[in-house]
Tab-separated table of C-alpha atoms in Angstrom:
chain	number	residue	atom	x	y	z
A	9	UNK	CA	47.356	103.828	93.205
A	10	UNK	CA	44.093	104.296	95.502
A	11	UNK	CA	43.943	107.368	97.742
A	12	UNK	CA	44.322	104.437	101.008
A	13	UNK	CA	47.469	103.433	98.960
A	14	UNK	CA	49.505	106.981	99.020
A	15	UNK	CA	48.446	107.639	102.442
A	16	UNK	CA	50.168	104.043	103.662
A	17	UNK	CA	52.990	104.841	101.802
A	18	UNK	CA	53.245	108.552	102.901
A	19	UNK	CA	52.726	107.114	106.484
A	20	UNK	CA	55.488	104.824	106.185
A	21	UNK	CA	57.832	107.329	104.473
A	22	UNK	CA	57.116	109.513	107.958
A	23	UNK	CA	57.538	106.618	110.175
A	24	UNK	CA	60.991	105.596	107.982
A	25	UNK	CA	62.299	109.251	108.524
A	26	UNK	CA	61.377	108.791	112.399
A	27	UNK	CA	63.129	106.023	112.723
A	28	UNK	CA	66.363	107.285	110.871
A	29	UNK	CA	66.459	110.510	112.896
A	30	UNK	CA	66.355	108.419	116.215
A	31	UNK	CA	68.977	106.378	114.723
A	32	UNK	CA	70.994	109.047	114.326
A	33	UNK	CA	70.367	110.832	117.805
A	34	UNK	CA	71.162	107.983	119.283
A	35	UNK	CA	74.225	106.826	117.613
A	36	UNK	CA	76.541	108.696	120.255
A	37	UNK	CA	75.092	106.837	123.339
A	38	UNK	CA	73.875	103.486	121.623
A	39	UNK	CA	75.740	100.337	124.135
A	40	UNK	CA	77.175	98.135	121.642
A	41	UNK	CA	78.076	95.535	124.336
A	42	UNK	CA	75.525	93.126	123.340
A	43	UNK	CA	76.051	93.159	119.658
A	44	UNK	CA	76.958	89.709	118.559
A	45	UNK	CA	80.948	89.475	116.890
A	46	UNK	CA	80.418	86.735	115.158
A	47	UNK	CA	77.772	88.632	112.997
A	48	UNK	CA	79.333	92.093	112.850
A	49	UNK	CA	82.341	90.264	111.222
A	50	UNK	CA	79.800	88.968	108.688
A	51	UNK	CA	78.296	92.931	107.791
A	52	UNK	CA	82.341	94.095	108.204
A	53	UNK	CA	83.484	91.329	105.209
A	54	UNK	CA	80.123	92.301	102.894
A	55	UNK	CA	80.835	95.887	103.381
A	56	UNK	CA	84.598	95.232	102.823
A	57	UNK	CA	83.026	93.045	99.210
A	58	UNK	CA	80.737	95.510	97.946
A	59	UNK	CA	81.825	97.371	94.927
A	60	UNK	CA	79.817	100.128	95.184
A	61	UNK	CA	80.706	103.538	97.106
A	62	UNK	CA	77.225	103.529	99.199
A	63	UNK	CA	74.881	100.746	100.918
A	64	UNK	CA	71.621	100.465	102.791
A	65	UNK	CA	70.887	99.007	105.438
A	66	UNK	CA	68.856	96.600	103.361
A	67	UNK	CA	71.389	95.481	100.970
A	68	UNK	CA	73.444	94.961	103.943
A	69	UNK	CA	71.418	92.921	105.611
A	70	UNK	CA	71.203	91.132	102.617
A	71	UNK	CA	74.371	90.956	101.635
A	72	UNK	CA	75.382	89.987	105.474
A	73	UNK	CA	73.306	86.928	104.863
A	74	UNK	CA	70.846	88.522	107.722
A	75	UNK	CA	67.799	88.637	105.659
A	76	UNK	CA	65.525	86.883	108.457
A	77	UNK	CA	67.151	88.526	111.756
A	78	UNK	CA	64.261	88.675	113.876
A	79	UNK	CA	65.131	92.051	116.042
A	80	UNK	CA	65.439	95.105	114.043
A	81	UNK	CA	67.562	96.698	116.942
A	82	UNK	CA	69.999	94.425	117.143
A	83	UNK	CA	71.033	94.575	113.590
A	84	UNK	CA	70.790	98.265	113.561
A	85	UNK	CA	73.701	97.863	116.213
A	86	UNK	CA	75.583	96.223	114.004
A	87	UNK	CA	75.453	99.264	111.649
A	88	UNK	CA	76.264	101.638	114.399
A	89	UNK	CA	79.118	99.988	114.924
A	90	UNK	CA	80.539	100.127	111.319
A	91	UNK	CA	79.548	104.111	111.841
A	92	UNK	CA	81.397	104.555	115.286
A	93	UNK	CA	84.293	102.925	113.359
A	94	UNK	CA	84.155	105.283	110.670
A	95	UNK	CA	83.463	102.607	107.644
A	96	UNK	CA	80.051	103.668	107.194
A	97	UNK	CA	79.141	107.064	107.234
A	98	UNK	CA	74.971	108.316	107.195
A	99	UNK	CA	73.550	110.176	104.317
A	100	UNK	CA	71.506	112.048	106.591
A	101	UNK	CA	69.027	112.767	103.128
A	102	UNK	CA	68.542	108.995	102.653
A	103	UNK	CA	67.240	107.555	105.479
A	104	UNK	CA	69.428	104.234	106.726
A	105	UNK	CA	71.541	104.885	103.581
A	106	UNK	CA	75.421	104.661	103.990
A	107	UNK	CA	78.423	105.939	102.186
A	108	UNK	CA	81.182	103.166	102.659
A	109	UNK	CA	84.414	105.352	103.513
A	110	UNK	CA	86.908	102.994	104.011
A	111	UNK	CA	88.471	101.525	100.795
A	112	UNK	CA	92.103	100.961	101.380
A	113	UNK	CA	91.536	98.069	104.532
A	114	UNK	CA	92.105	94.642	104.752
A	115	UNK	CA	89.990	91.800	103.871
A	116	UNK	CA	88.067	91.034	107.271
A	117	UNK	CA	88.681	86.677	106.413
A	118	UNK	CA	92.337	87.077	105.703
A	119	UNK	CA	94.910	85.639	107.631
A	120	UNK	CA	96.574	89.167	107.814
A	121	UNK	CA	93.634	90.847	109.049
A	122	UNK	CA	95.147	91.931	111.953
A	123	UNK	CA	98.227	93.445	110.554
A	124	UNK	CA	97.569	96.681	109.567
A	125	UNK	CA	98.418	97.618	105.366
A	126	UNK	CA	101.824	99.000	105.620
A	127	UNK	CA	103.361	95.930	108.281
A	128	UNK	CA	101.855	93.438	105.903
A	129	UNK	CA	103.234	94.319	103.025
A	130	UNK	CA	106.344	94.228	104.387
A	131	UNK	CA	105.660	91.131	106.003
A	132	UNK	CA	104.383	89.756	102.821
A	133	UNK	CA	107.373	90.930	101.058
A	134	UNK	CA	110.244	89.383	103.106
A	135	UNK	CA	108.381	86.107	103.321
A	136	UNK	CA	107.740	85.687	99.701
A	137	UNK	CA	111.281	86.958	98.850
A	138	UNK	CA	113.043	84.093	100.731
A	139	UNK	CA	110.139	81.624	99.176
A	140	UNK	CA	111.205	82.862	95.745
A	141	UNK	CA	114.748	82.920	95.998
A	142	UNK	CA	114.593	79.060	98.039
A	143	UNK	CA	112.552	77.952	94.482
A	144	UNK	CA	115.255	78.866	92.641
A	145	UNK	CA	117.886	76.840	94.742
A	146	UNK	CA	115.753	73.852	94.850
A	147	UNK	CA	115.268	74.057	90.834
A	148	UNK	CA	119.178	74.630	90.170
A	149	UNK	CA	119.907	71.163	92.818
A	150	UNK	CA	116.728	69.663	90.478
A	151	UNK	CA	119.209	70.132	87.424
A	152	UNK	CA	122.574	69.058	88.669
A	153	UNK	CA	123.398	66.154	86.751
A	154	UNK	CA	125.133	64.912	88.587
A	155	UNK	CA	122.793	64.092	92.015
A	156	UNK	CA	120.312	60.294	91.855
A	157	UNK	CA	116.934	60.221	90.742
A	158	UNK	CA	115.535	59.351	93.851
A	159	UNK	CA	117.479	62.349	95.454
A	160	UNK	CA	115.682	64.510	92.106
A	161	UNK	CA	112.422	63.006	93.255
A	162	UNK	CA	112.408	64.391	96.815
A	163	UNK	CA	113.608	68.038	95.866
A	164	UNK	CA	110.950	68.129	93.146
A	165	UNK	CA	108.795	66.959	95.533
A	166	UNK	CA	110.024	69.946	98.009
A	167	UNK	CA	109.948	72.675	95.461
A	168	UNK	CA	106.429	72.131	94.277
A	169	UNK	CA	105.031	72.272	98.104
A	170	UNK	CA	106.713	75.377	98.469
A	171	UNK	CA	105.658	76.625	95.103
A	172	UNK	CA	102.042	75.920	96.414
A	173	UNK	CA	102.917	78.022	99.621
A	174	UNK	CA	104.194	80.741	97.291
A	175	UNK	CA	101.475	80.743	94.873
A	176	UNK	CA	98.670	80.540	97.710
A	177	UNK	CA	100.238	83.335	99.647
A	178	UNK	CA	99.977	85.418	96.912
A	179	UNK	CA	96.321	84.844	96.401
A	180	UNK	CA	95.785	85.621	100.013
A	181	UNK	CA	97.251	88.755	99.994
A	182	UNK	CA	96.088	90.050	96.423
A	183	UNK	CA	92.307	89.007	98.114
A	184	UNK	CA	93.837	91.624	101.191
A	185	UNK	CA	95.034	94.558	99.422
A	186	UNK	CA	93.582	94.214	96.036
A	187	UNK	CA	94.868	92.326	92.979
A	188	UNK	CA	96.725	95.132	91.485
A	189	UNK	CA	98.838	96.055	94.714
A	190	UNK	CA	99.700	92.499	95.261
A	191	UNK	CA	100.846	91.990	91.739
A	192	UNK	CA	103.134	94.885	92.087
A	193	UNK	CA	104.527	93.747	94.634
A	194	UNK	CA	105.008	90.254	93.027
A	195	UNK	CA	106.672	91.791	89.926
A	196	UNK	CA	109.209	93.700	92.359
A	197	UNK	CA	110.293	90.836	94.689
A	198	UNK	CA	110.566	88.374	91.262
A	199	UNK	CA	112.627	90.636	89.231
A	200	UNK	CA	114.777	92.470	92.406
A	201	UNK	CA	115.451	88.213	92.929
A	202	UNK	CA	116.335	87.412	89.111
A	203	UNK	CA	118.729	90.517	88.524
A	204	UNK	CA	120.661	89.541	91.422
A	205	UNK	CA	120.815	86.380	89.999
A	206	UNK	CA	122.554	87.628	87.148
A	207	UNK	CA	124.141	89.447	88.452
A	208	UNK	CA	125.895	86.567	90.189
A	209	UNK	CA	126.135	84.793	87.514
A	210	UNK	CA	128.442	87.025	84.926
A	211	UNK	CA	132.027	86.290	84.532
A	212	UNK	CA	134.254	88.451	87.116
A	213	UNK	CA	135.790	90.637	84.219
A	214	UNK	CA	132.182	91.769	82.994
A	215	UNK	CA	130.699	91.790	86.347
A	216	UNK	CA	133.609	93.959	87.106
A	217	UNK	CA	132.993	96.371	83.871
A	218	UNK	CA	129.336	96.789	85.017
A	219	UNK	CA	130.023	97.745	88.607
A	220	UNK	CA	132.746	100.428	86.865
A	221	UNK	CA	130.405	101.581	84.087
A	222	UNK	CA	127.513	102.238	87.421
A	223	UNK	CA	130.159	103.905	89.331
A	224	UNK	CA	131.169	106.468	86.515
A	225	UNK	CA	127.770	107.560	85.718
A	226	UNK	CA	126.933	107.907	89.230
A	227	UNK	CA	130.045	109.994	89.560
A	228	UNK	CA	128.726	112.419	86.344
């Protein structure tokens, strides 16, 4: 690289660092009121997608889908406001580099985006419960013998719109919380629903047995 070639680079590396430092002095006092919503929701969902632990403002931008934002400023609200809101945090060595701090928040595009973690999930888990156990009533009536085709036809027809409900919401919240919370919770409400089912199911003498053999070991 020429001598003219380090100097422009050194220049810019001073005027980067210039910028950054104002950036940060003025984070406290920045207005945000003129930042646009509709493309802070777009940096909040590719922060909320990236897999890695940091960001710049670059790959943001990128990632955001901002690439040819005209004015500078006006994104660089954008990433105050992820700051103020404590998802981004500066790493005040790396000039307009960002650690992403928030892991454990909701997927900005989901339906449930405005429930916070702990409501949804129950939310999420009473809904789907009553789904799951209604799928099993409508598949029991789907095997009775003793009921017309045509009557079959229109419970089949029933269970497999509600089984597209079921298996949707599932996807929606699995894309919320992460696949392996969702599928947790899946496994719980499916096999809390099916061992009560049995549980209905045995004859009164060995359902009666059970209940006696619980009771005495609770009582040990």
């Amino acid at each position: 690289m020429t001598e003219k070639g380090l100097s422009d680079t050194g220049q810019q590396s001073d005027e980067l660092r210039h910028e950054w430092h104002s950036f940060l002095g003025l984070l406290p006092v920045l207005d945000l009121r003129p930042m646009d919503p509709v493309l802070y929701q777009r940096c909040l969902t590719a922060v909320w997608r990236s897999r890695k632990s940091a960001i710049s403002r670059t790959d943001l931008q990128q990632a955001a889908g901002l690439v040819f934002q005209e004015e500078t400023l006006d994104f660089d609200l954008l990433v105050a406001q992820l700051v103020r809101q404590e998802i981004l945090e500066p790493i005040i060595s790396s000039p307009f580099h960002f650690q992403i701090r928030r892991r454990n928040w909701t997927n900005p595009e989901s339906a449930y985006a405005a429930d916070d973690r702990l409501s949804l999930i129950a939310i999420a888990r009473e809904e789907q419960t009553a789904r799951f156990r209604m799928l099993g009533v409508l598949s029991a009536r789907i095997s009775n013998p003793r009921l017309p085709e045509k009557r079959v036809q229109l419970i089949r027809k029933e269970r497999d719109e509600l089984e597209r409900i079921y298996e949707a919401t599932w996807l929606e919240l699995e894309n919320t919380i992460g696949s392996q919370a969702a599928e947790a919770i899946r496994k719980n409400v499916e096999e809390t629903q099916e061992a009560g089912a049995v549980q209905l199911e045995l004859p009164l003498e060995k359902k009666r047995t059970l209940d006696q053999e619980g009771e005495a070991r609770c009582n040990q």
